[in-house]
Amino acid sequence: MKHKKFLAIGTLIFAVGLIMFFAYKKPAENNEVVTNNSNAEQVEHKILNKKKTDKNNAKIHEEIKSSEINQEVEKKQLSEDNKKVRKVNLYTTDSLVPLSTISVISSLPKNIQDKVLQISQTNNIYMAKRKHDKLLIIADNPDNIRHCVEFIEISLKNGHQITTTLGYNDKMKDSDNDIWEYDETTKQPVRHSKYNSEGDLEFVETWSYGSEPVKYEMKDSEGHVLSMRKETLDGGTNLRIEHLVYDKSGNTKINVSTMYEGADVKRFTYYNADKPSDGGSVFSEFNDGLKTKETVYSNDLKVINSYTSEYKNGERKDITVWDNNNKEVEKLVPAEVNEAL
């Protein structure tokens, strides 16, 4: 009986403990589930916030990039809109002045422009090139019987002008050291022998006025060619004139060549072995005697600039300057009379 009593008490205690165990365990599990759900919501919230932040950052970055692009476009458009248009003297009555020469001198002082204009009225200008504080002009010289080419350097500081004739130049008079021979009919020189003070021959010059291509030639006492002028007629209207100067070894020192098509100078080339940067070429196109395009090349035949011109009633109305990528960089339009002065 006593044994049954203890068994009943033990069973009761076990039942109470089991009830208490499940009673405490369930809320704990419920709390754990709530806690886990809360953490998940926090994680999900953080992920959503990060995505939103990343999206905002991407949008801001895109807006900045778009703004930069727009600024570049605006700068480019501004550059295009502000493309240089200058009012200058277009030398409309002096059609022989090269387009490139007009462009080169258009930004120079008026006294320099006046000198160039004066030169153009008596000489045919082939090329003009700015050299730091000087302007180099290559032109013909009709009065020179040898090479008919001269180099004119004008100081941009004070307008001082120095002219150098290609090849030998003298007063063409007989003397103790000079003996001249002339054609009896035309009175033009055919031979000039130069001697030194000791009576030794220094050089001989000869001229030819017939169909021979060599019109002028200079040789030293040993018969080596020092310089010559050649004129080659092609097709009856195309004339090529070459002026060649050689060094003591027979190498070409200077070459000035001009190609005429009728009265139009189609090509001009200048090469100087001692001053290669001074060299270059000018190729021209004409329409009814009016120059419509010029292309200027460097000494190694790379395009520097090209120039085009349009006309109205035979008068030049503008000059457009193009770079070596054929992109327009400047337009020259006629200035009023008082503006050009």
XYZ file of C-alpha atoms in Angstrom:
341
model
C 0.000 0.000 0.000
C 2.789 2.334 0.855
C 4.488 1.380 -2.396
C 1.418 2.334 -4.456
C 1.278 5.657 -2.638
C 4.850 6.525 -3.662
C 4.171 5.404 -7.213
C 1.136 7.678 -7.486
C 3.055 10.642 -6.088
C 5.934 9.984 -8.513
C 3.557 9.782 -11.463
C 1.947 13.035 -10.439
C 5.311 14.783 -10.120
C 6.394 13.473 -13.547
C 3.140 14.682 -15.129
C 3.482 18.133 -13.573
C 7.106 18.327 -14.763
C 6.170 17.248 -18.272
C 3.418 19.880 -18.404
C 5.780 22.562 -17.191
C 8.409 21.487 -19.737
C 6.040 21.857 -22.688
C 4.595 25.027 -21.222
C 8.041 26.709 -21.123
C 9.322 25.153 -24.368
C 6.479 26.425 -26.599
C 6.814 30.133 -25.772
C 10.572 29.792 -26.203
C 10.082 28.287 -29.663
C 7.541 30.954 -30.446
C 9.986 33.635 -29.321
C 12.674 32.079 -31.441
C 10.419 32.128 -34.490
C 9.495 35.757 -33.884
C 13.144 36.668 -33.435
C 14.089 34.843 -36.639
C 11.284 36.548 -38.559
C 12.460 39.924 -37.268
C 16.049 39.247 -38.397
C 14.845 38.208 -41.854
C 12.851 41.398 -42.191
C 15.885 43.423 -41.150
C 18.101 41.631 -43.674
C 15.501 42.051 -46.397
C 15.161 45.732 -45.466
C 18.924 46.206 -45.671
C 19.026 44.499 -49.078
C 16.217 46.685 -50.370
C 17.937 49.803 -49.008
C 21.257 48.755 -50.628
C 19.544 48.148 -53.977
C 17.827 51.498 -53.680
C 21.134 53.213 -52.781
C 22.978 51.468 -55.640
C 20.199 52.477 -58.014
C 20.388 56.074 -56.808
C 24.183 56.064 -57.132
C 23.933 54.617 -60.635
C 21.382 57.285 -61.513
C 23.619 60.027 -60.112
C 26.615 58.605 -61.979
C 24.589 58.449 -65.179
C 23.423 62.025 -64.655
C 27.031 63.185 -64.108
C 28.192 61.301 -67.192
C 25.322 62.696 -69.211
C 26.149 66.192 -67.958
C 29.802 65.782 -68.953
C 28.770 64.567 -72.402
C 26.387 67.489 -72.772
C 29.145 69.884 -71.733
C 31.485 68.402 -74.357
C 28.762 68.656 -76.983
C 28.095 72.244 -75.952
C 31.825 73.045 -76.101
C 32.074 71.440 -79.517
C 28.983 73.261 -80.702
C 30.340 76.495 -79.264
C 33.613 75.876 -81.058
C 31.733 75.238 -84.300
C 29.596 78.332 -83.834
C 32.646 80.464 -83.037
C 34.611 79.215 -86.030
C 36.909 82.024 -87.130
C 35.402 84.376 -89.653
C 37.697 87.324 -90.333
C 37.305 90.381 -92.501
C 40.500 90.907 -94.469
C 41.848 92.263 -97.722
C 41.153 89.515 -100.252
C 43.266 91.177 -102.954
C 40.338 90.852 -105.331
C 42.113 92.938 -107.974
C 45.358 91.000 -107.582
C 44.272 87.522 -108.589
C 47.868 86.292 -108.911
C 48.469 86.530 -105.160
C 48.246 82.922 -103.856
C 45.331 82.111 -101.568
C 47.727 80.733 -98.963
C 49.753 83.957 -99.085
C 46.622 86.030 -98.446
C 45.816 83.836 -95.452
C 49.369 84.055 -94.081
C 49.641 87.851 -94.288
C 46.039 88.591 -93.266
C 46.989 88.613 -89.572
C 50.221 90.599 -90.053
C 50.667 94.355 -89.568
C 49.444 96.603 -92.358
C 52.937 97.791 -93.310
C 53.907 94.175 -93.987
C 50.781 93.619 -96.057
C 51.578 96.754 -98.040
C 55.049 95.431 -98.849
C 53.600 92.138 -100.055
C 51.064 93.970 -102.196
C 53.853 96.077 -103.677
C 55.837 92.941 -104.503
C 52.802 91.293 -106.112
C 52.386 94.241 -108.506
C 55.814 93.686 -110.073
C 56.582 90.042 -109.291
C 54.700 86.780 -109.444
C 54.541 85.468 -105.856
C 54.893 81.693 -105.684
C 54.822 81.066 -101.943
C 54.880 82.891 -98.599
C 55.877 81.328 -95.312
C 56.096 82.811 -91.840
C 59.388 82.089 -90.052
C 59.136 83.230 -86.436
C 59.642 87.008 -86.691
C 60.170 87.029 -90.465
C 58.111 86.486 -93.576
C 59.746 84.556 -96.417
C 58.422 85.227 -99.907
C 59.551 83.348 -103.005
C 58.790 85.211 -106.206
C 59.943 85.532 -109.773
C 62.305 88.278 -110.898
C 61.740 89.101 -114.568
C 64.868 91.267 -114.664
C 67.207 88.408 -113.766
C 68.531 86.646 -116.864
C 69.783 83.574 -115.012
C 67.195 82.050 -112.694
C 64.447 84.668 -112.481
C 63.830 83.664 -108.848
C 64.404 85.672 -105.693
C 63.901 85.174 -101.968
C 62.539 88.102 -99.988
C 62.705 88.173 -96.192
C 60.676 90.847 -94.419
C 61.157 91.516 -90.711
C 57.824 91.488 -88.883
C 59.302 93.808 -86.244
C 60.375 96.747 -88.381
C 59.516 95.825 -91.984
C 63.171 95.663 -93.026
C 63.464 93.805 -96.338
C 66.344 91.679 -97.640
C 66.248 90.278 -101.165
C 68.485 87.452 -102.357
C 68.648 86.299 -105.962
C 68.928 82.603 -106.722
C 72.288 81.777 -108.245
C 75.033 84.125 -109.322
C 74.311 87.786 -109.923
C 76.473 90.642 -111.131
C 76.364 93.908 -113.080
C 76.832 92.165 -116.432
C 79.694 94.369 -117.553
C 83.044 93.618 -119.128
C 86.051 94.052 -116.893
C 89.584 92.752 -116.519
C 88.113 89.571 -115.002
C 84.866 89.317 -116.984
C 84.484 88.596 -120.660
C 80.966 88.799 -122.137
C 79.753 87.585 -125.502
C 76.391 88.633 -127.000
C 74.164 87.588 -129.863
C 74.747 90.078 -132.649
C 71.059 90.274 -133.563
C 69.243 90.195 -130.240
C 72.093 91.604 -128.139
C 71.309 88.999 -125.499
C 74.216 87.358 -123.626
C 75.331 83.927 -124.839
C 78.523 83.456 -122.805
C 80.244 84.883 -119.758
C 83.717 83.826 -118.619
C 84.873 84.775 -115.138
C 88.580 84.864 -114.171
C 90.284 85.457 -110.854
C 92.931 88.077 -110.142
C 95.658 85.701 -111.292
C 93.987 85.148 -114.637
C 92.725 81.633 -113.917
C 89.258 80.652 -115.090
C 86.703 80.414 -112.279
C 83.507 79.565 -114.141
C 81.683 79.896 -117.437
C 78.038 80.809 -118.001
C 76.162 80.033 -121.213
C 72.675 80.910 -122.492
C 70.572 79.224 -125.133
C 67.466 80.697 -126.769
C 66.579 77.878 -129.117
C 64.612 74.671 -128.603
C 67.179 73.150 -126.222
C 65.713 72.544 -122.740
C 68.759 73.960 -120.918
C 68.368 77.716 -121.215
C 71.100 78.670 -118.783
C 74.050 76.802 -117.310
C 77.010 77.592 -115.098
C 80.095 75.340 -114.955
C 83.281 75.607 -112.929
C 86.763 75.521 -114.413
C 86.694 71.713 -114.419
C 83.391 71.505 -116.276
C 81.205 70.595 -113.264
C 77.695 72.027 -113.407
C 77.068 74.528 -110.623
C 73.563 75.634 -111.623
C 71.136 75.515 -114.519
C 67.701 76.523 -115.714
C 65.683 74.019 -117.724
C 62.447 74.652 -119.581
C 60.456 71.681 -120.818
C 57.419 72.183 -123.018
C 54.752 69.479 -122.852
C 51.766 69.390 -125.173
C 52.351 72.876 -126.452
C 50.779 74.636 -123.447
C 52.253 72.971 -120.342
C 55.631 74.419 -119.391
C 57.891 73.124 -116.638
C 60.699 75.400 -115.457
C 63.390 74.026 -113.156
C 66.091 75.983 -111.374
C 68.820 73.727 -109.999
C 71.833 74.591 -107.855
C 74.442 71.939 -107.013
C 77.106 71.642 -104.330
C 80.748 70.765 -104.982
C 79.950 67.048 -104.908
C 77.243 67.366 -107.558
C 74.339 66.903 -105.149
C 71.230 69.062 -105.524
C 71.446 71.939 -103.089
C 68.441 73.979 -104.222
C 65.575 73.098 -106.532
C 62.894 75.570 -107.505
C 60.422 74.240 -110.041
C 57.264 75.712 -111.536
C 54.647 74.007 -113.678
C 52.535 76.232 -115.909
C 49.332 75.272 -117.672
C 48.938 78.127 -120.069
C 49.327 81.219 -117.912
C 48.266 79.427 -114.716
C 50.866 78.258 -112.178
C 49.608 74.740 -111.412
C 52.497 73.579 -109.220
C 55.337 75.200 -107.375
C 58.030 73.373 -105.387
C 60.952 74.705 -103.372
C 63.662 72.477 -101.905
C 66.685 73.671 -99.952
C 69.059 71.062 -98.576
C 70.545 73.552 -96.099
C 67.149 74.878 -94.928
C 64.671 72.014 -95.353
C 62.007 73.674 -93.180
C 61.804 76.546 -95.678
C 60.796 74.165 -98.443
C 57.358 73.116 -99.556
C 54.967 72.829 -102.453
C 51.829 74.605 -103.624
C 49.401 72.802 -105.952
C 46.662 74.928 -107.511
C 43.389 74.442 -109.364
C 41.806 76.984 -111.708
C 38.470 77.584 -113.367
C 38.446 80.007 -116.284
C 41.655 81.582 -115.068
C 40.393 82.033 -111.486
C 42.152 80.103 -108.757
C 39.590 77.977 -106.905
C 41.828 75.835 -104.716
C 45.340 75.643 -103.315
C 46.927 72.816 -101.367
C 50.112 73.538 -99.446
C 52.486 70.670 -98.674
C 55.451 70.429 -96.348
C 58.926 69.564 -97.555
C 58.126 65.845 -97.103
C 54.882 66.186 -99.115
C 52.453 66.128 -96.179
C 49.384 68.334 -96.435
C 49.596 71.398 -94.196
C 46.483 73.304 -95.273
C 44.248 73.720 -98.265
C 42.432 76.846 -99.382
C 39.325 77.265 -101.510
C 37.818 80.395 -102.958
C 34.519 81.328 -104.552
C 33.896 84.171 -106.967
C 31.032 86.383 -108.026
C 31.227 88.140 -111.377
C 34.911 87.278 -111.505
C 35.648 88.847 -108.117
C 36.833 86.805 -105.159
C 34.205 86.822 -102.416
C 35.813 84.558 -99.771
C 38.628 82.174 -98.886
C 38.012 79.080 -96.772
C 40.902 77.499 -94.885
C 40.930 73.730 -94.305
C 43.255 71.674 -92.112
C 45.041 68.475 -93.136
C 41.921 66.459 -92.198
C 39.827 68.529 -94.609
C 38.052 70.243 -91.714
C 37.119 73.886 -92.084
C 39.047 76.014 -89.602
C 38.655 79.563 -90.868
C 36.833 81.708 -93.391
C 38.168 84.973 -94.761
C 35.638 87.452 -96.084
C 36.191 90.877 -97.645
C 36.622 93.825 -95.321
C 35.202 97.229 -95.989
C 37.641 99.696 -97.490
C 38.140 101.548 -94.225
C 38.551 98.255 -92.354
C 41.249 97.002 -94.735
C 43.243 100.242 -94.437
